[in-house]
Coordinates of C-alpha atoms in Angstrom, one line a residue:
Chain A
M1 CA 49.0 31.2 -12.6
R2 CA 45.5 32.0 -11.9
K3 CA 44.9 33.0 -15.4
V4 CA 46.3 29.8 -16.6
L5 CA 44.1 27.6 -14.4
S6 CA 41.1 29.7 -15.5
K7 CA 42.0 28.8 -19.0
I8 CA 42.4 25.3 -18.3
W9 CA 39.1 25.2 -16.6
N10 CA 37.3 27.2 -19.4
W11 CA 38.6 24.5 -21.9
I12 CA 37.5 21.7 -19.8
D13 CA 34.1 23.2 -19.2
D14 CA 33.7 24.3 -22.8
R15 CA 34.4 20.8 -24.2
G16 CA 33.1 19.0 -21.1
G17 CA 30.0 20.9 -20.4
F18 CA 30.0 20.8 -16.6
S19 CA 28.5 24.1 -15.9
E20 CA 25.7 23.3 -18.3
L21 CA 25.1 20.0 -16.5
A22 CA 24.7 21.8 -13.4
K23 CA 22.8 24.7 -14.7
P24 CA 19.4 23.1 -14.3
L25 CA 19.8 23.2 -10.4
T26 CA 20.4 26.8 -10.5
T27 CA 17.4 27.7 -12.8
H28 CA 15.0 25.3 -11.5
L29 CA 12.6 27.2 -9.4
V30 CA 10.9 26.1 -6.2
P31 CA 8.1 27.5 -4.0
P32 CA 9.8 30.0 -1.6
D33 CA 8.3 28.6 1.5
A34 CA 9.7 24.9 1.1
T35 CA 11.5 24.7 4.4
W36 CA 12.9 22.2 7.0
N37 CA 10.0 19.9 6.3
Y38 CA 11.5 19.1 2.9
V39 CA 14.8 17.7 3.9
W40 CA 13.7 14.0 4.5
G41 CA 13.8 12.8 1.1
S42 CA 17.3 14.3 0.5
A43 CA 18.6 12.9 3.7
T44 CA 17.4 9.4 2.7
L45 CA 19.3 9.7 -0.6
F46 CA 22.3 10.8 1.4
C47 CA 22.2 7.7 3.4
L48 CA 22.0 5.7 0.2
V49 CA 25.2 7.5 -0.9
I50 CA 26.7 6.3 2.6
Q51 CA 25.4 2.8 2.0
V52 CA 27.0 2.6 -1.4
V53 CA 30.4 3.9 -0.5
T54 CA 30.7 1.7 2.7
G55 CA 29.2 -1.2 0.7
V56 CA 32.0 -0.9 -1.7
A57 CA 34.6 -0.6 1.0
L58 CA 33.2 -3.7 2.8
S59 CA 33.1 -5.7 -0.6
F60 CA 36.8 -5.3 -0.9
M61 CA 37.4 -7.3 2.5
Y62 CA 34.2 -9.5 2.7
Q63 CA 34.6 -13.0 1.1
P64 CA 31.0 -14.2 0.0
S65 CA 31.7 -17.9 0.4
A66 CA 29.6 -20.2 2.9
Q67 CA 33.1 -21.5 4.0
V68 CA 34.8 -18.3 5.0
A69 CA 32.2 -15.5 4.9
Y70 CA 31.9 -15.6 8.6
E71 CA 35.8 -15.6 9.3
S72 CA 36.1 -12.6 6.8
L73 CA 33.6 -10.6 8.7
Q74 CA 35.2 -11.6 12.0
Y75 CA 38.5 -10.1 10.3
I76 CA 36.6 -6.8 9.2
Q77 CA 35.2 -6.5 12.6
N78 CA 38.3 -7.2 14.9
Q79 CA 41.3 -6.7 12.9
A80 CA 41.0 -4.8 9.8
F81 CA 42.1 -1.1 10.0
L82 CA 38.7 0.9 10.5
G83 CA 36.9 -2.4 9.6
S84 CA 34.4 -2.1 12.6
F85 CA 33.9 1.4 11.8
I86 CA 33.1 0.8 8.3
R87 CA 30.7 -2.0 9.3
G88 CA 29.2 0.3 11.9
L89 CA 28.6 3.2 9.3
H90 CA 26.9 0.6 6.9
N91 CA 24.6 -0.7 9.6
W92 CA 23.7 2.9 10.9
G93 CA 23.4 4.0 7.4
A94 CA 21.0 1.3 6.7
S95 CA 19.1 2.1 9.9
G96 CA 19.2 5.7 9.0
M97 CA 17.8 5.1 5.5
M98 CA 14.9 3.1 6.7
L99 CA 14.1 5.7 9.5
L100 CA 14.2 8.7 7.3
M101 CA 12.6 7.0 4.3
G102 CA 9.7 6.4 7.0
L103 CA 9.7 10.0 7.9
H104 CA 9.8 11.2 4.2
M105 CA 6.9 8.9 3.6
I106 CA 4.9 10.4 6.6
R107 CA 5.6 13.9 5.5
V108 CA 4.4 13.1 1.9
Y109 CA 1.3 11.6 3.2
L110 CA 0.6 14.2 5.7
N111 CA 1.0 17.0 3.2
A112 CA -0.9 14.9 0.5
A113 CA 2.1 15.7 -1.8
Y114 CA 1.0 12.4 -3.7
K115 CA -2.0 14.2 -5.1
Y116 CA -2.1 15.6 -8.8
P117 CA 0.3 15.7 -10.6
R118 CA 2.6 13.9 -8.3
E119 CA 1.2 10.4 -8.4
M120 CA 4.0 8.6 -9.9
S121 CA 6.4 10.1 -7.5
W122 CA 4.4 8.3 -4.7
I123 CA 4.4 5.0 -6.7
S124 CA 8.1 4.9 -7.6
G125 CA 8.7 5.9 -3.9
I126 CA 6.6 2.9 -2.8
I127 CA 8.8 0.8 -5.2
L128 CA 11.9 2.3 -3.5
L129 CA 10.5 1.5 -0.2
A130 CA 10.1 -2.1 -1.1
V131 CA 13.6 -2.5 -2.7
T132 CA 15.0 -0.9 0.4
I133 CA 13.3 -3.4 2.6
V134 CA 14.7 -6.2 0.5
M135 CA 18.2 -4.6 0.8
A136 CA 18.0 -4.4 4.6
F137 CA 16.8 -8.0 4.8
T138 CA 19.4 -9.5 2.3
G139 CA 22.0 -7.5 4.1
Q140 CA 21.2 -9.3 7.4
L141 CA 21.8 -12.6 5.9
L142 CA 25.3 -11.6 4.5
R143 CA 26.6 -11.5 8.0
W144 CA 26.4 -15.2 7.6
D145 CA 26.2 -15.9 11.2
N146 CA 23.5 -18.0 13.0
N147 CA 21.0 -15.2 13.2
G148 CA 21.4 -14.2 9.5
V149 CA 20.9 -17.8 8.4
W150 CA 17.8 -18.3 10.5
S151 CA 16.3 -15.2 9.4
A152 CA 16.3 -16.4 5.8
I153 CA 14.5 -19.6 6.9
V154 CA 12.1 -17.5 8.8
A155 CA 11.4 -15.4 5.8
A156 CA 11.0 -18.3 3.6
E157 CA 8.5 -19.8 5.9
Q158 CA 6.6 -16.6 5.6
M159 CA 6.6 -16.8 1.8
G160 CA 5.4 -20.4 2.3
R161 CA 1.9 -19.2 3.4
I162 CA 1.1 -17.8 0.1
P163 CA -1.5 -20.1 -1.3
F164 CA -0.5 -22.6 -4.2
I165 CA 2.9 -21.1 -4.9
G166 CA 4.1 -20.7 -1.3
N167 CA 6.6 -23.5 -1.4
W168 CA 8.1 -22.6 -4.6
I169 CA 8.6 -18.9 -3.6
A170 CA 10.3 -20.2 -0.4
Y171 CA 12.6 -22.5 -2.0
F172 CA 13.2 -19.7 -4.7
L173 CA 14.3 -17.4 -1.8
L174 CA 16.7 -20.0 -0.3
G175 CA 18.1 -21.0 -3.5
G176 CA 17.1 -24.7 -3.2
T177 CA 15.3 -26.8 -0.7
N178 CA 17.9 -26.4 1.9
I179 CA 20.3 -23.7 3.2
G180 CA 23.5 -24.0 1.3
G181 CA 26.4 -21.9 -0.1
E182 CA 24.1 -21.1 -3.1
T183 CA 21.9 -19.3 -0.4
L184 CA 24.8 -16.8 0.4
S185 CA 25.7 -16.4 -3.2
R186 CA 22.1 -15.5 -4.3
F187 CA 21.6 -13.1 -1.4
F188 CA 25.1 -11.5 -2.0
A189 CA 24.1 -11.2 -5.8
M190 CA 20.7 -9.6 -4.9
H191 CA 22.4 -7.3 -2.2
V192 CA 25.4 -6.1 -4.2
F193 CA 24.3 -6.2 -7.8
L194 CA 20.5 -6.7 -8.6
F195 CA 18.7 -4.6 -6.1
P196 CA 21.3 -1.6 -6.2
A197 CA 20.9 -1.5 -9.9
I198 CA 17.0 -1.4 -9.5
I199 CA 17.5 1.3 -6.8
F200 CA 19.8 3.5 -8.9
M201 CA 17.3 3.3 -11.8
V202 CA 14.2 4.1 -9.7
V203 CA 15.8 6.7 -7.7
G204 CA 17.0 8.4 -11.0
Y205 CA 13.4 8.3 -12.1
H206 CA 12.0 9.6 -8.7
L207 CA 14.4 12.6 -8.7
Y208 CA 13.6 13.2 -12.4
L209 CA 9.9 13.5 -11.5
V210 CA 10.8 16.1 -8.8
F211 CA 12.3 18.2 -11.4
R212 CA 9.6 17.5 -13.9
N213 CA 6.7 18.3 -11.6
G214 CA 8.3 20.5 -9.0
I215 CA 8.3 19.9 -5.4
S216 CA 4.8 20.3 -3.9
E217 CA 4.2 23.6 -2.3
P218 CA 3.5 23.7 1.3
P219 CA -0.4 23.1 1.8
K220 CA -2.6 25.7 2.8
P221 CA -5.9 24.9 4.3
G222 CA -8.8 25.5 1.8
R223 CA -6.5 25.6 -1.2
L224 CA -7.7 22.6 -3.2
V225 CA -5.9 20.8 -6.0
D226 CA -7.8 20.9 -9.0
P227 CA -6.2 18.7 -11.9
K228 CA -7.5 21.1 -14.5
T229 CA -5.9 24.2 -13.3
Y230 CA -3.1 23.0 -11.0
R231 CA -0.2 22.9 -13.4
K232 CA -0.9 26.4 -14.8
W233 CA -1.3 27.7 -11.2
Y234 CA 2.0 26.1 -10.1
E235 CA 3.7 27.6 -13.0
D236 CA 2.3 31.1 -12.4
M237 CA 3.1 30.8 -8.6
L238 CA 6.8 29.9 -9.5
A239 CA 7.1 32.6 -12.0
K240 CA 5.7 35.1 -9.5
K241 CA 7.8 34.1 -6.3
G242 CA 9.8 30.9 -7.1
V243 CA 13.4 30.9 -5.9
P244 CA 16.2 28.9 -7.6
F245 CA 16.7 25.3 -6.0
F246 CA 20.3 26.0 -5.9
P247 CA 21.3 27.6 -3.5
D248 CA 18.0 28.9 -1.9
A249 CA 16.6 25.4 -1.0
I250 CA 19.5 22.9 -1.3
W251 CA 21.3 24.5 1.6
R252 CA 18.9 23.1 4.1
D253 CA 19.3 19.6 2.5
A254 CA 23.0 20.0 2.9
V255 CA 22.9 21.2 6.3
F256 CA 20.6 18.5 7.5
S257 CA 22.3 15.8 5.7
A258 CA 25.5 16.8 7.3
L259 CA 23.7 16.5 10.7
V260 CA 22.6 13.1 9.8
F261 CA 26.0 12.3 8.8
I262 CA 27.4 13.4 12.2
I263 CA 24.9 11.3 14.1
I264 CA 25.7 8.1 11.9
V265 CA 29.3 8.6 12.1
S266 CA 29.0 8.9 15.9
L267 CA 26.8 5.8 16.2
A268 CA 29.2 3.9 13.9
W269 CA 32.2 5.0 16.0
F270 CA 30.7 4.5 19.4
I271 CA 28.2 1.8 19.2
G272 CA 29.2 0.0 15.9
A273 CA 27.2 -2.7 14.1
P274 CA 25.5 -5.6 16.0
A275 CA 27.9 -8.3 17.3
L276 CA 28.1 -11.2 15.0
T277 CA 26.4 -14.2 16.7
S278 CA 27.8 -17.7 16.4
K279 CA 29.0 -19.5 13.2
P280 CA 26.2 -20.6 10.9
D281 CA 25.6 -24.3 12.0
L282 CA 22.2 -25.7 11.2
T283 CA 22.8 -28.5 13.6
N284 CA 23.3 -26.0 16.6
V285 CA 19.8 -25.4 18.2
N286 CA 21.1 -23.3 21.0
V287 CA 20.5 -20.0 19.1
N288 CA 18.0 -17.3 19.5
P289 CA 17.0 -15.9 16.1
S290 CA 15.9 -12.2 16.2
P291 CA 15.9 -9.8 13.4
D292 CA 17.3 -6.2 13.1
W293 CA 15.2 -3.4 14.7
Y294 CA 13.4 -2.4 11.5
F295 CA 11.9 -5.9 11.2
S296 CA 11.4 -6.8 14.8
W297 CA 7.9 -5.4 15.2
I298 CA 6.8 -7.8 12.4
F299 CA 8.5 -10.7 14.4
A300 CA 6.6 -9.6 17.4
L301 CA 3.4 -9.6 15.4
F302 CA 3.8 -13.1 14.7
A303 CA 4.0 -14.0 18.1
L304 CA 0.9 -12.1 19.4
M305 CA -1.5 -12.9 16.5
P306 CA -4.4 -15.2 17.2
R307 CA -2.9 -18.3 15.5
Q308 CA -6.3 -19.1 13.6
I309 CA -5.8 -16.1 11.4
E310 CA -2.1 -15.8 11.3
S311 CA -1.5 -17.7 8.1
Y312 CA -4.0 -15.5 6.3
V313 CA -2.4 -12.3 7.9
I314 CA 1.0 -13.4 6.7
A315 CA -0.1 -14.5 3.0
F316 CA -2.6 -11.6 2.5
G317 CA -1.6 -8.8 4.9
P318 CA 1.5 -7.6 2.9
L319 CA -0.5 -8.0 -0.3
I320 CA -3.6 -5.9 0.8
G321 CA -1.3 -3.5 2.7
G322 CA 1.0 -3.0 -0.4
A323 CA -1.9 -2.6 -2.8
L324 CA -3.6 -0.1 -0.5
I325 CA -0.5 2.0 -0.2
F326 CA 0.1 1.7 -4.0
A327 CA -3.4 2.8 -4.9
L328 CA -3.4 5.9 -2.6
P329 CA -3.0 8.4 -5.3
F330 CA -5.9 6.8 -7.3
I331 CA -8.1 6.8 -4.1
S332 CA -7.8 10.5 -4.0
N333 CA -5.7 12.6 -6.2
K334 CA -7.3 16.0 -5.9
G335 CA -8.9 18.3 -3.3
E336 CA -7.7 19.4 0.2
R337 CA -3.9 18.6 1.0
S338 CA -3.7 20.4 4.4
P339 CA -3.4 17.9 7.2
L340 CA -5.4 20.4 9.3
K341 CA -8.4 19.6 7.1
R342 CA -7.5 15.9 6.9
P343 CA -7.9 14.9 10.5
W344 CA -8.2 11.2 9.5
A345 CA -4.8 11.2 7.8
I346 CA -3.2 12.5 11.0
A347 CA -5.1 9.8 13.1
G348 CA -4.1 7.1 10.6
V349 CA -0.4 8.1 10.9
I350 CA -0.5 8.3 14.9
F351 CA -2.4 4.9 14.8
V352 CA 0.2 3.4 12.6
I353 CA 3.3 4.9 14.5
L354 CA 1.8 3.7 18.0
S355 CA 0.9 0.2 16.7
I356 CA 4.5 -0.3 15.2
S357 CA 6.0 1.2 18.3
S358 CA 4.1 -1.1 20.9
L359 CA 5.2 -4.0 18.7
W360 CA 8.8 -2.7 18.7
Y361 CA 8.7 -2.7 22.5
M362 CA 7.2 -6.2 22.6
G363 CA 9.7 -7.4 20.3
Y364 CA 12.4 -6.0 22.6
K365 CA 10.8 -7.7 25.5
E366 CA 10.0 -11.0 23.9
P367 CA 7.4 -12.0 26.6
W368 CA 6.5 -15.0 24.6
S369 CA 10.0 -16.8 24.4
P370 CA 10.9 -19.2 26.9
H371 CA 13.9 -17.9 28.9
F372 CA 16.2 -20.9 28.6
D373 CA 18.9 -19.0 30.6
A374 CA 16.7 -18.2 33.6
K375 CA 18.7 -18.6 36.8
P376 CA 17.3 -21.7 38.8
L377 CA 15.5 -21.3 41.9
P378 CA 17.6 -21.8 45.2
T379 CA 16.5 -25.0 46.8
T380 CA 16.9 -23.8 50.2
K381 CA 14.7 -21.3 51.9
T382 CA 16.0 -18.1 53.6
V383 CA 13.8 -18.6 56.4
G384 CA 12.9 -21.9 57.6
E385 CA 13.2 -25.2 55.6
F386 CA 11.5 -26.9 52.8
T387 CA 10.0 -30.3 53.3
A388 CA 11.5 -33.1 51.3
S389 CA 8.5 -33.1 49.0
E390 CA 8.8 -29.2 48.5
K391 CA 12.4 -29.3 48.0
K392 CA 11.8 -32.1 45.3
G393 CA 9.2 -29.6 43.9
V394 CA 11.6 -26.7 43.4
E395 CA 14.1 -29.0 41.7
L396 CA 11.5 -30.1 39.3
F397 CA 10.3 -26.6 38.7
N398 CA 13.7 -25.8 37.7
T399 CA 14.4 -28.8 35.5
V400 CA 11.1 -29.6 33.7
G401 CA 10.6 -26.2 32.1
C402 CA 8.2 -24.4 34.5
L403 CA 10.9 -21.9 35.2
Y404 CA 11.5 -21.0 31.4
C405 CA 8.1 -19.3 31.3
H406 CA 7.0 -18.6 35.1
K407 CA 8.5 -16.2 37.5
I408 CA 8.9 -16.9 41.2
N409 CA 10.9 -14.3 43.3
G410 CA 12.5 -12.7 40.4
H411 CA 13.7 -16.0 38.9
G412 CA 12.3 -17.2 35.6
G413 CA 10.6 -16.3 32.2
I414 CA 7.6 -14.2 31.9
R415 CA 5.5 -16.1 29.1
G416 CA 3.0 -17.3 31.8
P417 CA 1.7 -15.7 35.0
E418 CA 4.1 -15.2 37.9
L419 CA 3.7 -18.0 40.5
T420 CA 5.3 -16.3 43.5
N421 CA 1.9 -16.1 45.3
V422 CA -0.1 -18.5 43.2
Q423 CA -1.4 -20.3 46.4
K424 CA -3.4 -17.2 47.1
R425 CA -5.2 -17.2 43.5
L426 CA -5.7 -20.8 43.0
T427 CA -6.7 -24.0 45.2
E428 CA -4.5 -27.1 45.1
D429 CA -7.1 -28.6 42.9
Q430 CA -7.1 -26.0 40.5
I431 CA -3.2 -25.9 40.0
I432 CA -3.3 -29.7 39.5
I433 CA -5.7 -29.3 36.8
R434 CA -3.8 -26.5 35.1
I435 CA -0.6 -28.5 35.3
V436 CA -2.1 -31.8 33.9
N437 CA -4.2 -30.3 31.2
G438 CA -2.2 -27.2 30.2
A439 CA -3.9 -24.4 28.2
E440 CA -3.8 -22.6 25.0
N441 CA -0.3 -21.3 25.8
M442 CA 0.8 -23.9 28.2
P443 CA 1.8 -27.5 27.4
A444 CA -0.1 -30.2 29.3
Y445 CA 2.3 -31.9 31.8
G446 CA -0.1 -34.8 32.5
G447 CA 1.8 -37.2 30.4
S448 CA 5.3 -36.4 31.3
L449 CA 5.1 -36.0 35.3
T450 CA 4.5 -38.9 37.5
K451 CA 2.0 -38.6 40.2
E452 CA 4.5 -38.1 42.8
E453 CA 6.4 -35.4 40.9
L454 CA 3.1 -33.6 40.3
Q455 CA 2.4 -33.7 44.1
D456 CA 5.9 -32.3 44.7
I457 CA 5.5 -29.4 42.4
V458 CA 2.1 -28.7 43.9
D459 CA 3.3 -28.9 47.4
Y460 CA 5.9 -26.4 46.6
L461 CA 3.7 -24.1 44.8
M462 CA 1.2 -24.0 47.8
T463 CA 3.9 -23.0 50.2
N464 CA 3.6 -19.4 51.4
D465 CA 7.0 -18.2 51.4
K466 CA 8.8 -19.8 48.4
Chain B
M1 CA 16.5 28.6 -34.9
D2 CA 17.0 24.8 -34.6
S3 CA 13.5 24.0 -33.5
D4 CA 12.0 26.0 -36.5
K5 CA 14.1 23.9 -38.9
E6 CA 12.8 20.8 -37.2
Q7 CA 9.3 22.2 -37.4
T8 CA 9.6 22.7 -41.2
A9 CA 11.4 19.3 -41.6
L10 CA 8.4 17.6 -39.9
Q11 CA 5.8 19.7 -41.9
N12 CA 7.5 18.9 -45.1
T13 CA 7.4 15.0 -44.6
S14 CA 5.5 13.1 -47.2
R15 CA 3.3 10.3 -46.1
E16 CA 6.0 8.0 -47.5
G17 CA 8.6 9.5 -45.1
E18 CA 6.1 9.1 -42.2
N19 CA 5.6 5.4 -42.9
R20 CA 9.4 4.8 -43.2
R21 CA 9.9 6.5 -39.8
K22 CA 7.1 4.3 -38.2
F23 CA 8.9 1.3 -39.8
L24 CA 12.2 2.5 -38.6
S25 CA 11.0 3.1 -35.0
K26 CA 9.5 -0.5 -35.0
I27 CA 12.7 -1.9 -36.2
T28 CA 14.7 -0.2 -33.3
L29 CA 12.2 -1.1 -30.7
G30 CA 11.9 -4.7 -32.1
V31 CA 15.8 -5.2 -32.1
G32 CA 16.2 -3.6 -28.7
S33 CA 13.5 -5.8 -27.1
F34 CA 14.9 -8.9 -28.6
V35 CA 18.4 -8.1 -27.4
A36 CA 17.1 -7.3 -23.9
A37 CA 15.0 -10.6 -23.9
V38 CA 18.2 -12.6 -24.9
L39 CA 20.2 -10.9 -22.2
A40 CA 17.7 -11.6 -19.5
V41 CA 18.0 -15.4 -20.2
P42 CA 21.3 -16.0 -18.4
V43 CA 20.2 -14.0 -15.5
I44 CA 17.1 -16.0 -15.2
T45 CA 18.6 -19.3 -15.7
S46 CA 21.5 -18.8 -13.3
M47 CA 19.0 -17.4 -10.7
L48 CA 17.0 -20.7 -11.1
D49 CA 19.8 -23.1 -11.4
P50 CA 20.2 -23.7 -7.6
V51 CA 16.5 -24.1 -7.4
L52 CA 15.9 -26.6 -10.1
R53 CA 19.1 -28.6 -10.3
K54 CA 18.2 -32.3 -9.9
K55 CA 18.1 -33.3 -6.3
T56 CA 17.4 -36.9 -5.2
P57 CA 16.5 -37.5 -1.6
R58 CA 18.9 -40.0 0.0
W59 CA 18.9 -42.2 2.9
R60 CA 21.6 -41.3 5.1
K61 CA 23.0 -43.2 8.2
V62 CA 22.5 -41.2 11.4
G63 CA 23.7 -44.1 13.9
S64 CA 23.5 -47.6 15.0
L65 CA 20.8 -49.2 17.0
E66 CA 22.8 -49.1 20.1
D67 CA 23.3 -45.4 19.9
F68 CA 19.4 -44.8 20.7
E69 CA 17.7 -45.7 23.9
V70 CA 14.1 -46.8 23.9
D71 CA 11.7 -43.9 24.8
K72 CA 14.5 -41.3 24.5
T73 CA 14.9 -38.4 21.9
K74 CA 18.3 -37.7 20.4
M75 CA 19.5 -35.1 18.1
V76 CA 21.4 -36.4 15.0
S77 CA 23.1 -34.6 12.2
F78 CA 23.6 -35.6 8.5
K79 CA 24.3 -34.1 5.0
D80 CA 21.2 -32.7 3.5
T81 CA 19.8 -33.7 0.0
S82 CA 22.2 -32.6 -2.5
P83 CA 25.0 -30.7 -1.5
Y84 CA 27.8 -29.7 -4.2
K85 CA 30.8 -31.5 -4.0
W86 CA 32.6 -28.4 -2.4
S87 CA 29.9 -28.0 0.3
T88 CA 31.4 -27.9 3.8
E89 CA 29.6 -27.7 7.2
I90 CA 26.7 -25.6 6.1
S91 CA 25.3 -28.6 4.2
Q92 CA 24.9 -30.5 7.5
T93 CA 21.6 -30.4 8.8
A94 CA 19.9 -31.9 11.9
A95 CA 16.8 -34.0 13.1
Y96 CA 15.6 -35.3 16.5
V97 CA 15.4 -39.0 16.5
R98 CA 13.1 -40.9 19.0
R99 CA 13.3 -44.6 19.5
E100 CA 9.7 -45.5 20.4
Q101 CA 10.5 -49.3 20.8
G102 CA 12.6 -51.9 19.3
D103 CA 12.9 -51.0 15.6
T104 CA 10.3 -48.2 15.6
F105 CA 11.7 -44.9 15.2
T106 CA 10.3 -41.5 14.7
A107 CA 12.5 -38.5 13.3
F108 CA 11.5 -35.0 13.7
S109 CA 12.5 -31.9 11.8
I110 CA 14.3 -29.4 14.2
N111 CA 12.3 -26.6 12.4
C112 CA 9.5 -25.2 14.1
A113 CA 6.2 -25.5 12.2
H114 CA 5.4 -21.9 12.9
L115 CA 8.3 -20.1 11.1
G116 CA 11.2 -22.5 11.1
C117 CA 13.3 -21.5 14.1
P118 CA 15.2 -24.4 15.6
V119 CA 13.4 -26.2 18.4
R120 CA 15.2 -27.3 21.5
W121 CA 14.4 -30.6 23.1
V122 CA 14.1 -30.3 26.9
E123 CA 14.6 -33.9 28.2
E124 CA 13.3 -33.4 31.7
S125 CA 9.9 -32.1 30.7
E126 CA 9.7 -34.1 27.4
L127 CA 9.0 -31.0 25.5
F128 CA 10.3 -29.3 22.3
L129 CA 10.6 -25.6 22.7
C130 CA 11.0 -22.8 20.3
P131 CA 13.0 -19.8 21.1
C132 CA 11.4 -17.4 18.5
H133 CA 7.7 -17.2 19.4
G134 CA 7.4 -19.7 22.2
G135 CA 5.8 -22.6 20.2
V136 CA 5.9 -26.1 22.3
Y137 CA 5.6 -29.5 21.2
Y138 CA 5.1 -32.9 23.0
K139 CA 7.6 -35.8 22.5
D140 CA 5.5 -37.2 19.8
G141 CA 5.8 -34.0 17.8
S142 CA 2.3 -32.7 18.4
R143 CA 1.7 -29.1 19.1
A144 CA 1.5 -28.4 22.8
S145 CA 0.9 -24.7 23.0
G146 CA 1.9 -21.4 21.3
P147 CA 1.6 -20.2 17.8
P148 CA 2.4 -23.2 15.7
P149 CA -0.5 -24.2 13.4
R150 CA 0.5 -27.9 13.4
G151 CA 2.9 -30.5 14.9
L152 CA 6.5 -30.9 14.1
F153 CA 7.2 -32.2 10.5
K154 CA 8.7 -35.6 10.4
Y155 CA 11.4 -37.3 8.3
P156 CA 11.1 -40.9 7.0
I157 CA 13.4 -43.1 9.1
R158 CA 14.2 -46.7 8.6
V159 CA 16.3 -49.3 10.4
V160 CA 18.6 -51.3 7.8
G161 CA 20.3 -54.1 9.6
N162 CA 22.2 -52.4 12.6
N163 CA 21.9 -49.0 10.9
V164 CA 19.5 -46.2 11.7
E165 CA 18.8 -44.2 8.5
I166 CA 17.0 -40.9 7.7
K167 CA 15.7 -40.0 4.4
T168 CA 16.7 -36.4 3.5
A169 CA 14.0 -33.8 2.9
P170 CA 13.7 -30.1 2.2
I171 CA 13.3 -27.7 4.8
P172 CA 9.6 -28.2 5.8
I173 CA 7.5 -25.2 4.9
T174 CA 4.2 -24.8 6.5
N175 CA 1.4 -23.9 4.0
M176 CA -1.9 -21.9 4.5
R177 CA -3.7 -25.2 5.4
A178 CA -1.6 -26.7 7.8

């Protein structure tokens, strides 16, 4: 039996060339000291595999039509066998891909692996980063819930700030001057056909370069990269002490990817994908659009930037940032690679991580957003009683919108300063001036409040225990 | 060895053969690029079709005169510029209509002029508030506070007989010089 099987396999392999196909993996030499710091890229690729598999699975159940997409997703989420798990895998796979890609990029930057002769690896990597961001964004719209639809509009508005061609790009993105079924169709086509095709091509090229130029050896302080001698030095080093990629190096990739897989499966099973918001309806204004976590820091930036420079930042920021990242290997492609000798590289990475993390935190808190659902203040005091005017003041505070942005005794929003003890900071006149005239971040109420109403609110605000 | 043979073959080529090879490579590349270019056309045209197909703004009825109180703001909904015949709810869009006095109306886009999120009208304070980044507008649509670089966009609105009509328009996009 064994003999027969072995004969069959020999035939298949002889005519099919499978061993030969895999042979380069076993003969390709890599530096022996490439360790756990080299697993980020392969784990990113593994997430891409998860995305392809779960994406195919989802596409068997999802119906990309403006009329029923939302319902088909409800079905996937709530009724289909393993449906919510598959959606969870696709969601956390995307998160994992974004995160691991970021770590991979940081690793490559800190080790200056983008220097000679691996410049094209960096550039193709940046293209992959851009395409992955597009995939993450287009996927969010395919949920075809209120959040997804409004995200598309927010993205279009950002494009709109680009000088001269802004409008055109914005409407190109939306597939017309309004949101419609064609918007869903084009996001579906991009997410499922166009950009996956581009990803496959560029990933293929990226991997080809890894084999062609070899993985970068771990840097050693003082060992400089000299384009004139590097290739020869690298080949000699490999010939002397290189180890085969399979299995000496790849086992770490396999183990780490398996770990990633366990984490993603657990997250998908126990937490799942974000709940769908309400059915897309452009006449429903009671929504609170917010993007997925990988974009929420940008969303936060838009709320916090000085508005005088905002248009310029939106229009030119990504362009300048993208150009700089793209140009990195041309700015410096030789010399020192060790992060120990490149303190500014470390400082830069820490700075970027801290900035993005604090924006994430702000995006999570959303201190700039009015709290429409704030619990109204009680119109009765716990101790003593309000005068008629003060009582009227509380009611107005609840209804005219003060409450959305100001906190009193734990009720209300956090856009403006807390007013529980405002009577200790400001005089009655100062409060009146502020309410009537407003400020940079507060509307003026002079036009909408009557004199009596204003007095009622002020009377209330001046009381000592509210 | 194969490579040796190739080597000799290359060395033996006459100038004529070389020219012929150059010509053949050109033909291959030329034919290839031509086919690629032709194949790209359908992708590009279908990508552009939804964007470029003819769209005529239309006046759409959003209510009768008696539906609107003077000095009050009300949300109305109507079909957008050019839905397909088969478009359903998604082609329905909204605007805020304010009856200033008599036959004078103003219609505001529900899209915040900052990044397009839907603003909410808060009747009691006579303000439009945006949930996304905290933009605020007065009842006349002018910016009150927050990040918006300008006031709310307006739709053309008119009264025909007893009907109040809004002229459909694209989703407003705020440009660099707002």
